[in-house]
C-alpha positions as a Python dict, from the first residue, in 0.01 Angstrom:
ca = {
    (1, 'M'): (0, 0, 0),
    (2, 'L'): (91, 346, -37),
    (3, 'L'): (57, 606, 225),
    (4, 'V'): (6, 975, 212),
    (5, 'V'): (82, 1226, 464),
    (6, 'S'): (77, 1606, 495),
    (7, 'P'): (388, 1831, 564),
    (8, 'A'): (447, 2027, 872),
    (9, 'K'): (465, 2390, 917),
    (10, 'N'): (745, 2348, 1178),
    (11, 'L'): (1087, 2241, 1041),
    (12, 'D'): (1399, 2092, 1193),
    (13, 'Y'): (1734, 2141, 1046),
    (14, 'E'): (1938, 2152, 1355),
    (15, 'T'): (1916, 1775, 1464),
    (16, 'P'): (2172, 1565, 1245),
    (17, 'S'): (2010, 1343, 1026),
    (18, 'I'): (1998, 973, 1091),
    (19, 'T'): (2130, 877, 740),
    (20, 'A'): (2338, 1006, 450),
    (21, 'A'): (2114, 845, 189),
    (22, 'F'): (1910, 1090, -28),
    (23, 'T'): (1715, 1124, -326),
    (24, 'Q'): (1624, 1422, -514),
    (25, 'P'): (1240, 1545, -544),
    (26, 'E'): (1103, 1475, -887),
    (27, 'F'): (917, 1794, -950),
    (28, 'L'): (1207, 2045, -874),
    (29, 'D'): (1137, 2225, -1220),
    (30, 'K'): (766, 2302, -1111),
    (31, 'S'): (921, 2403, -748),
    (32, 'K'): (1149, 2666, -927),
    (33, 'I'): (839, 2807, -1090),
    (34, 'L'): (678, 2840, -761),
    (35, 'I'): (986, 2987, -602),
    (36, 'N'): (1034, 3249, -871),
    (37, 'R'): (671, 3367, -829),
    (38, 'C'): (719, 3377, -425),
    (39, 'R'): (1021, 3587, -465),
    (40, 'R'): (816, 3849, -625),
    (41, 'L'): (613, 3880, -308),
    (42, 'S'): (692, 4144, -57),
    (43, 'P'): (710, 4044, 293),
    (44, 'A'): (379, 4222, 378),
    (45, 'K'): (229, 4036, 92),
    (46, 'I'): (344, 3692, 225),
    (47, 'S'): (209, 3791, 577),
    (48, 'S'): (-129, 3897, 411),
    (49, 'L'): (-158, 3578, 177),
    (50, 'M'): (-46, 3325, 421),
    (51, 'K'): (-181, 3478, 737),
    (52, 'I'): (116, 3471, 916),
    (53, 'S'): (323, 3723, 1144),
    (54, 'D'): (556, 3989, 1000),
    (55, 'K'): (856, 3803, 1151),
    (56, 'L'): (767, 3471, 960),
    (57, 'A'): (677, 3651, 653),
    (58, 'G'): (1034, 3785, 680),
    (59, 'L'): (1171, 3457, 728),
    (60, 'N'): (1002, 3292, 459),
    (61, 'A'): (1092, 3578, 206),
    (62, 'D'): (1448, 3502, 302),
    (63, 'R'): (1396, 3144, 231),
    (64, 'Y'): (1246, 3197, -108),
    (65, 'A'): (1553, 3421, -180),
    (66, 'S'): (1820, 3171, -79),
    (67, 'W'): (1648, 2873, -216),
    (68, 'S'): (1884, 2724, -472),
    (69, 'T'): (1954, 2385, -646),
    (70, 'P'): (2147, 2121, -665),
    (71, 'F'): (2017, 1990, -319),
    (72, 'D'): (2289, 1789, -115),
    (73, 'N'): (2348, 1685, 240),
    (74, 'A'): (2522, 2032, 321),
    (75, 'N'): (2219, 2268, 211),
    (76, 'A'): (1926, 2037, 234),
    (77, 'K'): (1760, 1777, 433),
    (78, 'Q'): (1577, 1445, 391),
    (79, 'A'): (1188, 1556, 416),
    (80, 'V'): (1076, 1306, 672),
    (81, 'L'): (1346, 1410, 897),
    (82, 'A'): (1304, 1784, 822),
    (83, 'F'): (934, 1819, 885),
    (84, 'N'): (841, 1867, 1272),
    (85, 'G'): (502, 1901, 1356),
    (86, 'D'): (221, 1680, 1537),
    (87, 'V'): (200, 1396, 1238),
    (88, 'Y'): (587, 1363, 1251),
    (89, 'A'): (579, 1336, 1649),
    (90, 'G'): (369, 1031, 1579),
    (91, 'L'): (583, 899, 1303),
    (92, 'Q'): (916, 938, 1507),
    (93, 'A'): (1109, 862, 1181),
    (94, 'N'): (1438, 956, 1386),
    (95, 'S'): (1380, 622, 1552),
    (96, 'F'): (1369, 430, 1213),
    (97, 'S'): (1610, 164, 1113),
    (98, 'E'): (1780, 149, 772),
    (99, 'S'): (1534, -121, 682),
    (100, 'D'): (1236, 103, 809),
    (101, 'L'): (1354, 389, 598),
    (102, 'D'): (1386, 162, 301),
    (103, 'Y'): (1038, 49, 337),
    (104, 'A'): (921, 413, 405),
    (105, 'Q'): (1093, 507, 79),
    (106, 'Q'): (885, 275, -105),
    (107, 'H'): (553, 314, 63),
    (108, 'L'): (524, 660, 207),
    (109, 'R'): (466, 996, 42),
    (110, 'I'): (438, 1344, 154),
    (111, 'L'): (205, 1601, -8),
    (112, 'S'): (371, 1953, -35),
    (113, 'G'): (242, 2283, -172),
    (114, 'L'): (607, 2351, -315),
    (115, 'Y'): (725, 1998, -398),
    (116, 'G'): (435, 1837, -502),
    (117, 'L'): (500, 1484, -384),
    (118, 'L'): (794, 1398, -180),
    (119, 'K'): (947, 1068, -100),
    (120, 'P'): (1068, 1051, 278),
    (121, 'L'): (1446, 1046, 162),
    (122, 'D'): (1385, 1358, -94),
    (123, 'L'): (1621, 1645, 4),
    (124, 'M'): (1433, 1975, 49),
    (125, 'Q'): (1522, 2325, 170),
    (126, 'P'): (1311, 2500, 405),
    (127, 'Y'): (992, 2663, 288),
    (128, 'R'): (631, 2748, 369),
    (129, 'L'): (392, 2726, 108),
    (130, 'E'): (58, 2559, 225),
    (131, 'M'): (-135, 2369, -46),
    (132, 'G'): (-459, 2589, 20),
    (133, 'T'): (-254, 2924, -50),
    (134, 'K'): (-435, 3119, -316),
    (135, 'L'): (-120, 3210, -510),
    (136, 'N'): (-191, 3287, -863),
    (137, 'V'): (100, 3130, -1077),
    (138, 'R'): (104, 3175, -1439),
    (139, 'R'): (-240, 3066, -1564),
    (140, 'S'): (-350, 2905, -1216),
    (141, 'K'): (-535, 3075, -950),
    (142, 'N'): (-423, 2850, -689),
    (143, 'L'): (-181, 2543, -612),
    (144, 'Y'): (-456, 2302, -676),
    (145, 'E'): (-483, 2429, -1039),
    (146, 'F'): (-109, 2467, -1061),
    (147, 'W'): (-26, 2101, -955),
    (148, 'G'): (-340, 1973, -1170),
    (149, 'N'): (-309, 1606, -1224),
    (150, 'T'): (86, 1576, -1162),
    (151, 'I'): (49, 1460, -809),
    (152, 'T'): (-236, 1206, -878),
    (153, 'D'): (-40, 1059, -1175),
    (154, 'K'): (254, 1040, -988),
    (155, 'I'): (68, 856, -697),
    (156, 'N'): (-78, 637, -967),
    (157, 'Q'): (286, 523, -1073),
    (158, 'D'): (403, 475, -731),
    (159, 'L'): (101, 255, -660),
    (160, 'S'): (186, 42, -963),
    (161, 'S'): (562, 0, -887),
    (162, 'Q'): (496, -89, -503),
    (163, 'G'): (264, -383, -575),
    (164, 'D'): (-102, -324, -514),
    (165, 'N'): (-381, -54, -557),
    (166, 'I'): (-423, 45, -202),
    (167, 'L'): (-394, 418, -107),
    (168, 'I'): (-398, 500, 250),
    (169, 'N'): (-500, 835, 304),
    (170, 'L'): (-342, 1005, 624),
    (171, 'A'): (-354, 1357, 515),
    (172, 'S'): (-549, 1647, 592),
    (173, 'N'): (-829, 1745, 392),
    (174, 'E'): (-638, 2069, 273),
    (175, 'Y'): (-371, 1843, 115),
    (176, 'F'): (-558, 1541, 16),
    (177, 'K'): (-762, 1794, -206),
    (178, 'S'): (-471, 1785, -435),
    (179, 'V'): (-515, 1421, -518),
    (180, 'K'): (-791, 1365, -761),
    (181, 'T'): (-951, 1043, -599),
    (182, 'K'): (-1164, 984, -930),
    (183, 'L'): (-843, 942, -1125),
    (184, 'V'): (-670, 709, -862),
    (185, 'D'): (-607, 362, -986),
    (186, 'G'): (-697, 195, -663),
    (187, 'V'): (-913, 197, -362),
    (188, 'V'): (-858, 506, -120),
    (189, 'V'): (-885, 393, 264),
    (190, 'T'): (-906, 697, 490),
    (191, 'P'): (-851, 613, 860),
    (192, 'V'): (-1032, 824, 1117),
    (193, 'F'): (-917, 885, 1469),
    (194, 'K'): (-1148, 1006, 1742),
    (195, 'D'): (-1105, 1061, 2110),
    (196, 'K'): (-1359, 1083, 2393),
    (197, 'K'): (-1432, 1428, 2515),
    (198, 'S'): (-1758, 1511, 2724),
    (199, 'G'): (-1880, 1147, 2685),
    (200, 'E'): (-1871, 1156, 2301),
    (201, 'Y'): (-1599, 1038, 2052),
    (202, 'K'): (-1494, 1342, 1842),
    (203, 'I'): (-1207, 1434, 1593),
    (204, 'I'): (-974, 1652, 1812),
    (205, 'S'): (-718, 1819, 1557),
    (206, 'F'): (-415, 1787, 1755),
    (207, 'F'): (-484, 1414, 1866),
    (208, 'A'): (-584, 1320, 1514),
    (209, 'K'): (-281, 1468, 1363),
    (210, 'K'): (-42, 1288, 1583),
    (211, 'A'): (-247, 943, 1525),
    (212, 'R'): (-220, 970, 1150),
    (213, 'G'): (158, 988, 1206),
    (214, 'L'): (130, 679, 1455),
    (215, 'M'): (-57, 491, 1209),
    (216, 'A'): (208, 540, 929),
    (217, 'R'): (458, 442, 1168),
    (218, 'Y'): (262, 139, 1264),
    (219, 'I'): (221, 18, 885),
    (220, 'I'): (591, 99, 825),
    (221, 'Q'): (745, -91, 1121),
    (222, 'N'): (503, -395, 1077),
    (223, 'R'): (529, -406, 708),
    (224, 'I'): (139, -403, 694),
    (225, 'T'): (25, -514, 341),
    (226, 'D'): (-348, -596, 398),
    (227, 'V'): (-620, -331, 490),
    (228, 'A'): (-787, -568, 737),
    (229, 'E'): (-451, -569, 940),
    (230, 'L'): (-506, -213, 987),
    (231, 'S'): (-758, -326, 1269),
    (232, 'G'): (-470, -426, 1477),
    (233, 'F'): (-352, -69, 1527),
    (234, 'D'): (-321, 6, 1885),
    (235, 'L'): (-55, 274, 1947),
    (236, 'E'): (-115, 516, 2245),
    (237, 'G'): (-429, 356, 2354),
    (238, 'Y'): (-635, 382, 2016),
    (239, 'Q'): (-846, 79, 1936),
    (240, 'F'): (-1042, -21, 1626),
    (241, 'N'): (-1401, 66, 1633),
    (242, 'P'): (-1618, -150, 1423),
    (243, 'E'): (-1928, 16, 1522),
    (244, 'L'): (-1835, 337, 1398),
    (245, 'S'): (-1625, 219, 1101),
    (246, 'K'): (-1751, 234, 742),
    (247, 'T'): (-1615, 38, 421),
    (248, 'N'): (-1271, 236, 343),
    (249, 'Q'): (-1316, 447, 643),
    (250, 'P'): (-1195, 253, 956),
    (251, 'V'): (-1252, 439, 1285),
    (252, 'F'): (-1019, 420, 1569),
    (253, 'T'): (-1120, 556, 1915),
    (254, 'R'): (-960, 643, 2235),
    (255, 'E'): (-1100, 717, 2589),
    (256, 'E'): (-1038, 1071, 2713),
    (257, 'Q'): (-685, 1163, 2794),
    (258, 'V'): (-614, 1298, 3141),
    (259, 'A'): (-386, 1611, 3122),
}
């Protein structure tokens, strides 16, 4: 099966990488087009467009200005080790063995506003460009139009090469909208994670993000190949809930967490 996750806003370029192995992003030519467009944005425009502080806008203007190819271990970092948000706290890629990284390289993909679709060991330079950003680029009014079918076509290629037709969606709605599900050559399975709060099971964003990373780690480290095996997921208190689950939408629930 092939897994897709979202990127993270927070980045970690300080912690040394656990591996020297790397690959290059496939769509750097398209990334260069986006970078050149972003370089024409003033910090004030970046702040308004991305709804971020002036300080962050200035940081990202500097990132766009300094972005350059070719990527190597001196000026870039492997994507799965550079992202540092809630999903990646669950994934814990820094604890992966070499064989785990090899398996992830075959079966895990990271959706990205700037890079399109990243393999775990693809090098990337720091950036902020969320998929939902309404940035007009050439004839496209936003990034969904800019990427068009590119991401979906690549997912279909990767589904074919990794051996089955199961796509596990562990991405946010914002990012998974970049995948045209009607064109996917396979079955899309979207696990849902709910935590009990005030007596009801609800999707709580912070917990759900981390749970998606936990599920990705569970699949990678246990070499899961069958959707039915997902029901065994039990990390950090989650359990498969057959009563709430639907076809291709398994639900995992957890009792209320004590602060």
